[in-house]
Amino acid sequence: MIVFSMVQAAVMALSTNKLRTTLTMLGIVIGVGAVIALMAAGQGAKQGVTKEVSGLGSNLIFVTGQRSQTTSSSGTSSSSGGGGATVRAFNPFSLTTDDADALKDNALLPYVEAVVAQYSLELESQLTGNGRSTTATAMTATQPDFPSVRSYKLAVGRFISEDDMSRKATNVVLGAQVAQDLFDTAANAIGKDVRMSFGPFSLNFTVVGVMEPRGAAGAGTDDTTILVPLTTFQARVPFGRSPTGRSNIQEIIVKVSSGDKVDQTKEAIRQVLLQEHDLSEDFTVQTQEDLTATARHVSRTLTILLGAIAGISLVVGGIGTMNIMLVSVAERTREIGIRKAVGANRQDIMLQFVVEALLVTVVGGAAGVVAGALAARVADGQTFGTGTEVTTLVTPLSIIVAFGVSAAIGLFFGIYPAFRASRLDPIEALRSE
């Protein structure tokens, strides 16, 4: 009952100056809303990356080329030796198709189900065909086992064959969206010619197959990807070939027969490749769990950073609340004197102003949660001109944290004005105008 009376008195006091109260509350609304929206963006990024890694397939191990660089204290770097920090960077020339063939040895790697070597270029290329044009967001030059490794299914036609590989045929398999954009249906695309242009390169292909739509189950760009024979890509695109004449590749993907054999196979692959590379570990072997763990770490750091930046505006809102409460104490000095004269003690006066500060921040925090959730919902799926859709995810934890921090800020910044009010001398307070 006492608490209700205090809240009622606080509402009456705050409502005497509605504009000032609203403006004070607005700072908290913006701060909490920013925390909710930016943390939703961070969580959405984490969810998107995790989904993309999961969409690659199941029980996969990824091998990519790496080189080590040692950075000296003076800032110069060398490929090996010397003191300083060691930095590992992508090396496009350390893996070859011979490495992929070595990983197909079932005597050394009994749990390997399939292996594909590939170049995967995440770049936009223009495709023209049937008098139309569209944009493919990625091009993958790969081998015939690609569908079984990546769990792709053909809608019509066939996939890249061993004959395509040996003849370096100019055949192409289209993603579902690409086929729809150019030929309306997958069946209409089979046997048709398409022209692909990216950078200074233009290549003519014949469509031999169209993949089934992957949609939300895929890795994001699956339906807008085109797939070509690896040997054709290496023969026709200069940067697809090694200057040494070796059949270099960008990545090897290994599918393991059982999920509980992935870690064991990962180490076995590392040992096989060490032998192939004369004990030089110029490659990296990662499982899907490794990739997901890295993505989780990056996203967690991003979420904390965004939340901290938004938290600054929340602190500014709290300072504004304290400023207004100090003004309120100064304006209501005579009222405080009268309350003390009729029996109110210091605790009553202090509690009155703390409740007013808490009321401003709690109501502002609730409005900020609603505003932040609405902003996150509006931003979800938008590209903002970047070509990449933004994914947002509002979690109960972010709501609890933002709302709890706003209430704590109200308590923290409300105590000092309340303390000053409680310390006023009643006689001096009654004399004030």
Tab-separated table of C-alpha atoms in Angstrom:
chain	number	residue	atom	x	y	z
A	1	MET	CA	0.000	0.000	0.000
A	2	ILE	CA	2.890	2.334	0.903
A	3	VAL	CA	4.628	1.485	-2.359
A	4	PHE	CA	1.445	2.186	-4.312
A	5	SER	CA	1.078	5.559	-2.591
A	6	MET	CA	4.672	6.422	-3.435
A	7	VAL	CA	4.220	5.497	-7.078
A	8	GLN	CA	0.981	7.486	-7.195
A	9	ALA	CA	2.726	10.525	-5.691
A	10	ALA	CA	5.611	10.126	-8.149
A	11	VAL	CA	3.190	10.033	-11.089
A	12	MET	CA	1.495	13.208	-9.870
A	13	ALA	CA	4.832	14.969	-9.388
A	14	LEU	CA	6.120	13.968	-12.829
A	15	SER	CA	2.844	14.846	-14.553
A	16	THR	CA	3.058	18.461	-13.389
A	17	ASN	CA	5.746	18.973	-16.032
A	18	LYS	CA	4.824	16.545	-18.807
A	19	LEU	CA	7.135	17.936	-21.499
A	20	ARG	CA	10.222	17.812	-19.309
A	21	THR	CA	9.385	14.301	-18.125
A	22	THR	CA	8.799	13.138	-21.710
A	23	LEU	CA	12.099	14.581	-22.932
A	24	THR	CA	13.957	12.995	-20.017
A	25	MET	CA	12.306	9.671	-20.737
A	26	LEU	CA	13.195	9.996	-24.440
A	27	GLY	CA	16.904	9.667	-23.655
A	28	ILE	CA	16.259	6.331	-21.944
A	29	VAL	CA	13.970	5.191	-24.788
A	30	ILE	CA	16.696	5.892	-27.375
A	31	GLY	CA	19.381	4.228	-25.270
A	32	VAL	CA	17.413	1.040	-24.560
A	33	GLY	CA	16.088	0.918	-28.129
A	34	ALA	CA	19.630	1.184	-29.514
A	35	VAL	CA	20.848	-1.612	-27.225
A	36	ILE	CA	17.982	-3.905	-28.278
A	37	ALA	CA	18.351	-3.158	-32.022
A	38	LEU	CA	22.152	-3.452	-32.168
A	39	MET	CA	22.266	-6.607	-30.041
A	40	ALA	CA	19.575	-8.040	-32.344
A	41	ALA	CA	21.841	-7.283	-35.312
A	42	GLY	CA	24.743	-9.055	-33.613
A	43	GLN	CA	22.615	-12.090	-32.728
A	44	GLY	CA	21.211	-12.132	-36.263
A	45	ALA	CA	24.725	-12.165	-37.714
A	46	LYS	CA	25.597	-15.115	-35.477
A	47	GLN	CA	22.475	-16.996	-36.503
A	48	GLY	CA	23.127	-16.270	-40.179
A	49	VAL	CA	26.700	-17.558	-40.115
A	50	THR	CA	25.735	-20.674	-38.133
A	51	LYS	CA	22.937	-21.382	-40.606
A	52	GLU	CA	25.286	-20.879	-43.546
A	53	VAL	CA	27.847	-23.319	-42.118
A	54	SER	CA	25.090	-25.867	-41.386
A	55	GLY	CA	23.757	-25.395	-44.939
A	56	LEU	CA	27.068	-26.575	-46.396
A	57	GLY	CA	26.127	-30.182	-45.634
A	58	SER	CA	26.805	-32.684	-42.853
A	59	ASN	CA	29.949	-34.373	-41.522
A	60	LEU	CA	32.247	-32.198	-43.637
A	61	ILE	CA	35.925	-31.356	-43.241
A	62	PHE	CA	37.432	-28.374	-45.088
A	63	VAL	CA	41.078	-28.157	-46.153
A	64	THR	CA	42.438	-24.797	-47.333
A	65	GLY	CA	45.910	-23.566	-48.199
A	66	GLN	CA	47.745	-21.481	-45.615
A	67	ARG	CA	51.162	-19.942	-45.287
A	68	SER	CA	52.930	-18.679	-42.209
A	69	GLN	CA	54.478	-15.225	-42.041
A	70	THR	CA	56.694	-14.117	-39.204
A	71	THR	CA	56.389	-10.426	-38.380
A	72	SER	CA	59.460	-8.854	-36.848
A	73	SER	CA	59.384	-6.162	-34.187
A	74	SER	CA	60.188	-3.572	-36.877
A	75	GLY	CA	56.991	-4.460	-38.738
A	76	THR	CA	58.602	-6.311	-41.664
A	77	SER	CA	57.461	-9.843	-42.449
A	78	SER	CA	59.152	-12.951	-43.779
A	79	SER	CA	57.828	-16.327	-44.847
A	80	SER	CA	59.791	-18.161	-42.180
A	81	GLY	CA	62.337	-17.772	-39.432
A	82	GLY	CA	63.227	-14.779	-37.271
A	83	GLY	CA	61.549	-13.484	-34.124
A	84	GLY	CA	58.151	-11.857	-33.724
A	85	ALA	CA	54.560	-12.941	-34.154
A	86	THR	CA	53.539	-15.659	-36.628
A	87	VAL	CA	50.580	-14.812	-38.846
A	88	ARG	CA	48.827	-17.445	-40.992
A	89	ALA	CA	47.349	-16.251	-44.270
A	90	PHE	CA	45.536	-17.896	-47.189
A	91	ASN	CA	47.914	-19.386	-49.756
A	92	PRO	CA	46.285	-20.091	-53.144
A	93	PHE	CA	49.169	-22.284	-54.340
A	94	SER	CA	49.746	-24.787	-51.518
A	95	LEU	CA	46.968	-27.303	-52.409
A	96	THR	CA	46.767	-29.324	-55.615
A	97	THR	CA	44.457	-31.929	-57.090
A	98	ASP	CA	47.109	-34.493	-56.088
A	99	ASP	CA	46.304	-33.681	-52.434
A	100	ALA	CA	42.609	-34.311	-53.099
A	101	ASP	CA	43.453	-37.645	-54.751
A	102	ALA	CA	45.624	-38.622	-51.759
A	103	LEU	CA	42.640	-38.120	-49.440
A	104	LYS	CA	40.642	-40.695	-51.422
A	105	ASP	CA	42.906	-43.516	-50.167
A	106	ASN	CA	40.521	-45.674	-48.125
A	107	ALA	CA	43.407	-47.631	-46.637
A	108	LEU	CA	44.675	-44.481	-44.879
A	109	LEU	CA	41.304	-42.776	-44.440
A	110	PRO	CA	38.670	-45.517	-44.025
A	111	TYR	CA	35.858	-43.152	-42.965
A	112	VAL	CA	36.121	-40.800	-45.948
A	113	GLU	CA	32.986	-41.120	-48.049
A	114	ALA	CA	33.757	-38.585	-50.811
A	115	VAL	CA	36.281	-35.871	-51.668
A	116	VAL	CA	35.953	-32.874	-53.985
A	117	ALA	CA	38.494	-30.251	-54.958
A	118	GLN	CA	37.186	-26.850	-55.970
A	119	TYR	CA	37.548	-23.168	-56.594
A	120	SER	CA	34.674	-21.186	-55.127
A	121	LEU	CA	34.537	-17.544	-56.163
A	122	GLU	CA	32.184	-15.339	-54.185
A	123	LEU	CA	31.874	-12.714	-56.894
A	124	GLU	CA	28.993	-11.442	-58.982
A	125	SER	CA	28.987	-12.437	-62.641
A	126	GLN	CA	26.532	-11.475	-65.348
A	127	LEU	CA	24.787	-14.332	-67.121
A	128	THR	CA	22.954	-13.835	-70.393
A	129	GLY	CA	20.798	-16.376	-72.131
A	130	ASN	CA	17.413	-16.640	-73.807
A	131	GLY	CA	17.577	-12.889	-74.455
A	132	ARG	CA	17.674	-12.142	-70.733
A	133	SER	CA	20.346	-11.419	-68.175
A	134	THR	CA	20.711	-12.107	-64.470
A	135	THR	CA	23.369	-12.025	-61.792
A	136	ALA	CA	25.001	-15.094	-60.288
A	137	THR	CA	26.432	-14.331	-56.839
A	138	ALA	CA	28.990	-17.131	-56.879
A	139	MET	CA	30.734	-19.536	-59.223
A	140	THR	CA	32.046	-22.896	-58.084
A	141	ALA	CA	34.485	-24.895	-60.214
A	142	THR	CA	34.275	-28.409	-58.856
A	143	GLN	CA	34.273	-32.160	-59.499
A	144	PRO	CA	31.545	-34.806	-60.115
A	145	ASP	CA	31.193	-35.821	-56.418
A	146	PHE	CA	30.094	-32.309	-55.431
A	147	PRO	CA	26.333	-33.147	-55.095
A	148	SER	CA	26.936	-36.052	-52.698
A	149	VAL	CA	29.382	-34.053	-50.583
A	150	ARG	CA	27.240	-30.898	-50.362
A	151	SER	CA	23.878	-32.725	-50.314
A	152	TYR	CA	22.725	-31.010	-53.529
A	153	LYS	CA	19.972	-32.579	-55.643
A	154	LEU	CA	19.353	-32.127	-59.349
A	155	ALA	CA	15.973	-30.853	-60.484
A	156	VAL	CA	16.544	-31.774	-64.154
A	157	GLY	CA	19.430	-32.831	-66.376
A	158	ARG	CA	22.704	-34.137	-65.037
A	159	PHE	CA	25.672	-32.927	-63.011
A	160	ILE	CA	29.260	-32.471	-64.163
A	161	SER	CA	30.636	-35.850	-65.292
A	162	GLU	CA	34.107	-37.393	-65.483
A	163	ASP	CA	33.842	-36.985	-69.256
A	164	ASP	CA	33.270	-33.230	-68.793
A	165	MET	CA	36.384	-33.146	-66.621
A	166	SER	CA	38.597	-35.005	-69.070
A	167	ARG	CA	37.358	-33.017	-72.098
A	168	LYS	CA	37.386	-29.719	-70.190
A	169	ALA	CA	33.857	-29.295	-71.498
A	170	THR	CA	32.130	-25.936	-71.416
A	171	ASN	CA	29.094	-27.312	-69.590
A	172	VAL	CA	27.437	-25.606	-66.656
A	173	VAL	CA	24.917	-26.498	-63.946
A	174	LEU	CA	22.700	-23.623	-62.842
A	175	GLY	CA	21.309	-22.797	-59.430
A	176	ALA	CA	17.513	-22.841	-59.262
A	177	GLN	CA	17.070	-19.059	-59.125
A	178	VAL	CA	19.456	-18.439	-62.021
A	179	ALA	CA	17.551	-20.927	-64.220
A	180	GLN	CA	14.221	-19.351	-63.303
A	181	ASP	CA	15.463	-15.829	-64.071
A	182	LEU	CA	16.766	-16.804	-67.518
A	183	PHE	CA	14.433	-19.587	-68.696
A	184	ASP	CA	11.365	-19.458	-66.412
A	185	THR	CA	11.546	-23.203	-65.704
A	186	ALA	CA	14.397	-25.631	-65.062
A	187	ALA	CA	13.355	-27.883	-67.960
A	188	ASN	CA	13.545	-24.988	-70.437
A	189	ALA	CA	17.191	-24.357	-69.509
A	190	ILE	CA	18.578	-27.770	-70.503
A	191	GLY	CA	20.652	-27.635	-73.685
A	192	LYS	CA	20.539	-23.828	-73.907
A	193	ASP	CA	23.629	-21.631	-74.193
A	194	VAL	CA	24.501	-18.991	-71.619
A	195	ARG	CA	27.280	-16.421	-71.579
A	196	MET	CA	29.001	-15.588	-68.327
A	197	SER	CA	30.931	-12.339	-67.817
A	198	PHE	CA	32.982	-11.419	-64.780
A	199	GLY	CA	35.747	-8.854	-64.737
A	200	PRO	CA	37.619	-9.007	-68.083
A	201	PHE	CA	36.507	-12.616	-68.724
A	202	SER	CA	33.623	-13.891	-70.864
A	203	LEU	CA	32.875	-17.594	-71.223
A	204	ASN	CA	30.193	-19.456	-73.169
A	205	PHE	CA	28.584	-22.513	-71.556
A	206	THR	CA	25.897	-25.064	-72.352
A	207	VAL	CA	23.420	-25.833	-69.575
A	208	VAL	CA	23.397	-29.560	-68.734
A	209	GLY	CA	21.599	-29.458	-65.390
A	210	VAL	CA	19.676	-27.345	-62.877
A	211	MET	CA	19.827	-27.879	-59.127
A	212	GLU	CA	16.764	-28.160	-56.918
A	213	PRO	CA	15.935	-25.004	-54.932
A	214	ARG	CA	17.839	-24.971	-51.639
A	215	GLY	CA	16.048	-21.985	-50.128
A	216	ALA	CA	16.442	-21.492	-46.375
A	217	ALA	CA	18.068	-24.946	-46.038
A	218	GLY	CA	21.038	-23.844	-48.140
A	219	ALA	CA	24.052	-21.663	-47.477
A	220	GLY	CA	22.436	-18.418	-48.633
A	221	THR	CA	23.791	-18.160	-52.185
A	222	ASP	CA	23.179	-21.762	-53.289
A	223	ASP	CA	20.268	-20.913	-55.588
A	224	THR	CA	22.205	-18.136	-57.316
A	225	THR	CA	25.376	-20.161	-57.830
A	226	ILE	CA	26.602	-21.680	-61.083
A	227	LEU	CA	28.797	-24.785	-61.158
A	228	VAL	CA	31.393	-25.548	-63.825
A	229	PRO	CA	33.991	-28.344	-64.297
A	230	LEU	CA	37.162	-27.650	-62.327
A	231	THR	CA	39.415	-28.536	-65.277
A	232	THR	CA	37.534	-26.137	-67.561
A	233	PHE	CA	37.950	-23.302	-65.068
A	234	GLN	CA	41.668	-24.009	-64.662
A	235	ALA	CA	42.146	-24.087	-68.442
A	236	ARG	CA	40.225	-20.903	-69.269
A	237	VAL	CA	40.712	-18.584	-66.305
A	238	PRO	CA	44.325	-17.455	-65.757
A	239	PHE	CA	44.151	-17.137	-61.980
A	240	GLY	CA	42.715	-20.681	-61.856
A	241	ARG	CA	46.127	-21.998	-62.842
A	242	SER	CA	49.352	-22.082	-60.903
A	243	PRO	CA	52.349	-20.238	-62.429
A	244	THR	CA	54.324	-23.444	-61.813
A	245	GLY	CA	51.953	-25.424	-64.033
A	246	ARG	CA	50.527	-27.492	-61.144
A	247	SER	CA	46.790	-28.084	-60.830
A	248	ASN	CA	46.280	-25.832	-57.853
A	249	ILE	CA	42.944	-25.646	-56.085
A	250	GLN	CA	41.440	-23.360	-53.533
A	251	GLU	CA	39.812	-25.877	-51.207
A	252	ILE	CA	39.226	-29.580	-50.587
A	253	ILE	CA	35.966	-30.716	-49.003
A	254	VAL	CA	35.856	-34.161	-47.424
A	255	LYS	CA	32.637	-35.919	-46.446
A	256	VAL	CA	32.971	-38.343	-43.537
A	257	SER	CA	30.710	-41.388	-43.314
A	258	SER	CA	29.786	-40.871	-39.643
A	259	GLY	CA	29.550	-37.814	-37.412
A	260	ASP	CA	31.466	-39.477	-34.568
A	261	LYS	CA	34.427	-40.126	-36.875
A	262	VAL	CA	34.915	-36.501	-37.951
A	263	ASP	CA	37.549	-35.557	-35.378
A	264	GLN	CA	39.472	-38.790	-35.921
A	265	THR	CA	39.398	-38.301	-39.684
A	266	LYS	CA	40.442	-34.650	-39.341
A	267	GLU	CA	43.705	-35.664	-37.659
A	268	ALA	CA	44.256	-38.496	-40.161
A	269	ILE	CA	43.836	-36.005	-43.046
A	270	ARG	CA	46.391	-33.729	-41.425
A	271	GLN	CA	48.906	-36.571	-41.208
A	272	VAL	CA	48.350	-37.597	-44.847
A	273	LEU	CA	48.812	-34.028	-46.093
A	274	LEU	CA	51.931	-33.547	-43.959
A	275	GLN	CA	53.438	-36.513	-45.770
A	276	GLU	CA	52.347	-35.079	-49.133
A	277	HIS	CA	53.873	-31.665	-48.282
A	278	ASP	CA	57.223	-32.923	-46.907
A	279	LEU	CA	56.096	-32.206	-43.315
A	280	SER	CA	55.367	-28.546	-44.164
A	281	GLU	CA	52.010	-27.594	-42.638
A	282	ASP	CA	51.056	-25.020	-45.282
A	283	PHE	CA	47.367	-25.894	-45.008
A	284	THR	CA	44.604	-25.857	-42.429
A	285	VAL	CA	42.053	-28.576	-41.688
A	286	GLN	CA	38.760	-27.503	-40.104
A	287	THR	CA	35.508	-29.245	-39.296
A	288	GLN	CA	32.102	-27.567	-39.455
A	289	GLU	CA	32.197	-27.332	-35.655
A	290	ASP	CA	35.498	-25.423	-35.923
A	291	LEU	CA	33.953	-22.979	-38.408
A	292	THR	CA	30.835	-22.551	-36.266
A	293	ALA	CA	32.918	-22.002	-33.122
A	294	THR	CA	34.940	-19.297	-34.896
A	295	ALA	CA	31.748	-17.644	-36.123
A	296	ARG	CA	30.254	-17.780	-32.620
A	297	HIS	CA	33.341	-16.140	-31.153
A	298	VAL	CA	33.347	-13.337	-33.742
A	299	SER	CA	29.598	-12.763	-33.370
A	300	ARG	CA	29.818	-12.696	-29.567
A	301	THR	CA	32.565	-10.074	-29.766
A	302	LEU	CA	30.514	-8.086	-32.289
A	303	THR	CA	27.400	-8.264	-30.091
A	304	ILE	CA	29.308	-7.087	-27.012
A	305	LEU	CA	30.898	-4.237	-29.000
A	306	LEU	CA	27.582	-3.074	-30.456
A	307	GLY	CA	25.869	-3.385	-27.074
A	308	ALA	CA	28.643	-1.351	-25.409
A	309	ILE	CA	28.369	1.407	-28.029
A	310	ALA	CA	24.605	1.559	-27.559
A	311	GLY	CA	25.092	1.458	-23.776
A	312	ILE	CA	26.897	4.807	-23.989
A	313	SER	CA	23.666	6.469	-25.097
A	314	LEU	CA	21.922	4.766	-22.180
A	315	VAL	CA	24.443	6.256	-19.742
A	316	VAL	CA	23.920	9.687	-21.349
A	317	GLY	CA	20.188	9.227	-20.808
A	318	GLY	CA	20.871	8.410	-17.152
A	319	ILE	CA	22.930	11.578	-16.731
A	320	GLY	CA	20.030	13.526	-18.203
A	321	THR	CA	17.713	11.906	-15.672
A	322	MET	CA	19.982	12.936	-12.791
A	323	ASN	CA	20.173	16.490	-14.120
A	324	ILE	CA	16.403	16.780	-14.288
A	325	MET	CA	15.997	15.280	-10.821
A	326	LEU	CA	18.460	17.865	-9.403
A	327	VAL	CA	16.414	20.628	-11.022
A	328	SER	CA	13.263	19.068	-9.575
A	329	VAL	CA	14.792	19.022	-6.079
A	330	ALA	CA	15.736	22.711	-6.421
A	331	GLU	CA	12.256	23.656	-7.611
A	332	ARG	CA	10.489	21.677	-4.876
A	333	THR	CA	12.599	22.805	-1.903
A	334	ARG	CA	9.598	24.421	-0.186
A	335	GLU	CA	7.518	21.265	-0.707
A	336	ILE	CA	10.300	19.214	0.902
A	337	GLY	CA	10.366	21.633	3.837
A	338	ILE	CA	6.596	21.303	4.356
A	339	ARG	CA	6.781	17.493	4.233
A	340	LYS	CA	9.532	17.484	6.835
A	341	ALA	CA	7.585	19.961	8.987
A	342	VAL	CA	4.601	17.596	9.113
A	343	GLY	CA	6.687	14.560	10.090
A	344	ALA	CA	8.408	13.112	7.022
A	345	ASN	CA	11.913	11.876	7.802
A	346	ARG	CA	15.006	11.758	5.539
A	347	GLN	CA	14.247	8.216	4.383
A	348	ASP	CA	10.750	9.229	3.199
A	349	ILE	CA	12.107	12.198	1.201
A	350	MET	CA	14.932	10.143	-0.305
A	351	LEU	CA	12.569	7.320	-1.246
A	352	GLN	CA	10.184	9.766	-2.924
A	353	PHE	CA	12.816	11.067	-5.372
A	354	VAL	CA	14.352	7.633	-5.980
A	355	VAL	CA	10.899	6.312	-6.943
A	356	GLU	CA	10.415	9.242	-9.337
A	357	ALA	CA	13.783	8.562	-11.027
A	358	LEU	CA	13.055	4.846	-11.225
A	359	LEU	CA	9.618	5.516	-12.694
A	360	VAL	CA	11.128	7.636	-15.483
A	361	THR	CA	13.760	5.046	-16.423
A	362	VAL	CA	11.533	1.961	-16.049
A	363	VAL	CA	8.743	3.403	-18.204
A	364	GLY	CA	11.338	4.737	-20.655
A	365	GLY	CA	13.044	1.329	-20.657
A	366	ALA	CA	9.769	-0.467	-21.453
A	367	ALA	CA	9.080	1.940	-24.319
A	368	GLY	CA	12.682	1.499	-25.488
A	369	VAL	CA	12.284	-2.311	-25.572
A	370	VAL	CA	9.212	-1.941	-27.791
A	371	ALA	CA	10.950	0.632	-30.025
A	372	GLY	CA	14.110	-1.477	-30.333
A	373	ALA	CA	12.142	-4.648	-31.149
A	374	LEU	CA	10.160	-2.755	-33.801
A	375	ALA	CA	13.369	-1.304	-35.307
A	376	ALA	CA	14.924	-4.782	-35.402
A	377	ARG	CA	11.842	-6.189	-37.092
A	378	VAL	CA	11.821	-3.429	-39.707
A	379	ALA	CA	15.550	-3.940	-40.419
A	380	ASP	CA	15.208	-7.732	-40.731
A	381	GLY	CA	15.557	-8.768	-44.375
A	382	GLN	CA	16.542	-5.290	-45.623
A	383	THR	CA	19.697	-4.864	-47.712
A	384	PHE	CA	20.274	-1.115	-47.154
A	385	GLY	CA	21.887	-0.970	-50.592
A	386	THR	CA	24.635	-3.473	-49.749
A	387	GLY	CA	23.141	-6.417	-51.644
A	388	THR	CA	23.221	-8.552	-48.484
A	389	GLU	CA	20.136	-9.017	-46.359
A	390	VAL	CA	20.421	-8.005	-42.713
A	391	THR	CA	19.214	-10.629	-40.245
A	392	THR	CA	18.121	-9.535	-36.773
A	393	LEU	CA	17.178	-11.644	-33.768
A	394	VAL	CA	15.765	-10.166	-30.563
A	395	THR	CA	16.513	-12.532	-27.690
A	396	PRO	CA	14.944	-12.578	-24.197
A	397	LEU	CA	18.437	-12.076	-22.753
A	398	SER	CA	18.950	-8.784	-24.622
A	399	ILE	CA	15.541	-7.541	-23.387
A	400	ILE	CA	16.304	-8.487	-19.790
A	401	VAL	CA	19.787	-6.917	-19.962
A	402	ALA	CA	18.598	-3.650	-21.563
A	403	PHE	CA	15.598	-3.292	-19.250
A	404	GLY	CA	17.629	-4.232	-16.167
A	405	VAL	CA	20.402	-1.765	-17.027
A	406	SER	CA	17.871	1.043	-17.563
A	407	ALA	CA	16.352	0.363	-14.130
A	408	ALA	CA	19.817	0.217	-12.553
A	409	ILE	CA	20.735	3.533	-14.198
A	410	GLY	CA	17.562	5.107	-12.791
A	411	LEU	CA	18.511	3.882	-9.338
A	412	PHE	CA	22.152	4.952	-9.664
A	413	PHE	CA	21.537	8.425	-11.067
A	414	GLY	CA	18.488	9.006	-8.868
A	415	ILE	CA	20.202	8.407	-5.540
A	416	TYR	CA	22.326	11.563	-5.489
A	417	PRO	CA	19.448	14.038	-6.116
A	418	ALA	CA	17.349	12.111	-3.597
A	419	PHE	CA	20.188	12.266	-1.072
A	420	ARG	CA	20.489	16.041	-1.539
A	421	ALA	CA	16.743	16.414	-1.052
A	422	SER	CA	16.797	14.370	2.144
A	423	ARG	CA	19.638	16.490	3.597
A	424	LEU	CA	17.773	19.788	3.263
A	425	ASP	CA	17.183	21.661	6.516
A	426	PRO	CA	13.380	21.985	6.951
A	427	ILE	CA	13.564	25.599	8.247
A	428	GLU	CA	15.810	26.725	5.368
A	429	ALA	CA	13.598	24.813	2.948
A	430	LEU	CA	10.446	26.592	4.231
A	431	ARG	CA	12.120	29.976	3.789
A	432	SER	CA	12.923	29.323	0.131
A	433	GLU	CA	10.718	30.783	-2.597
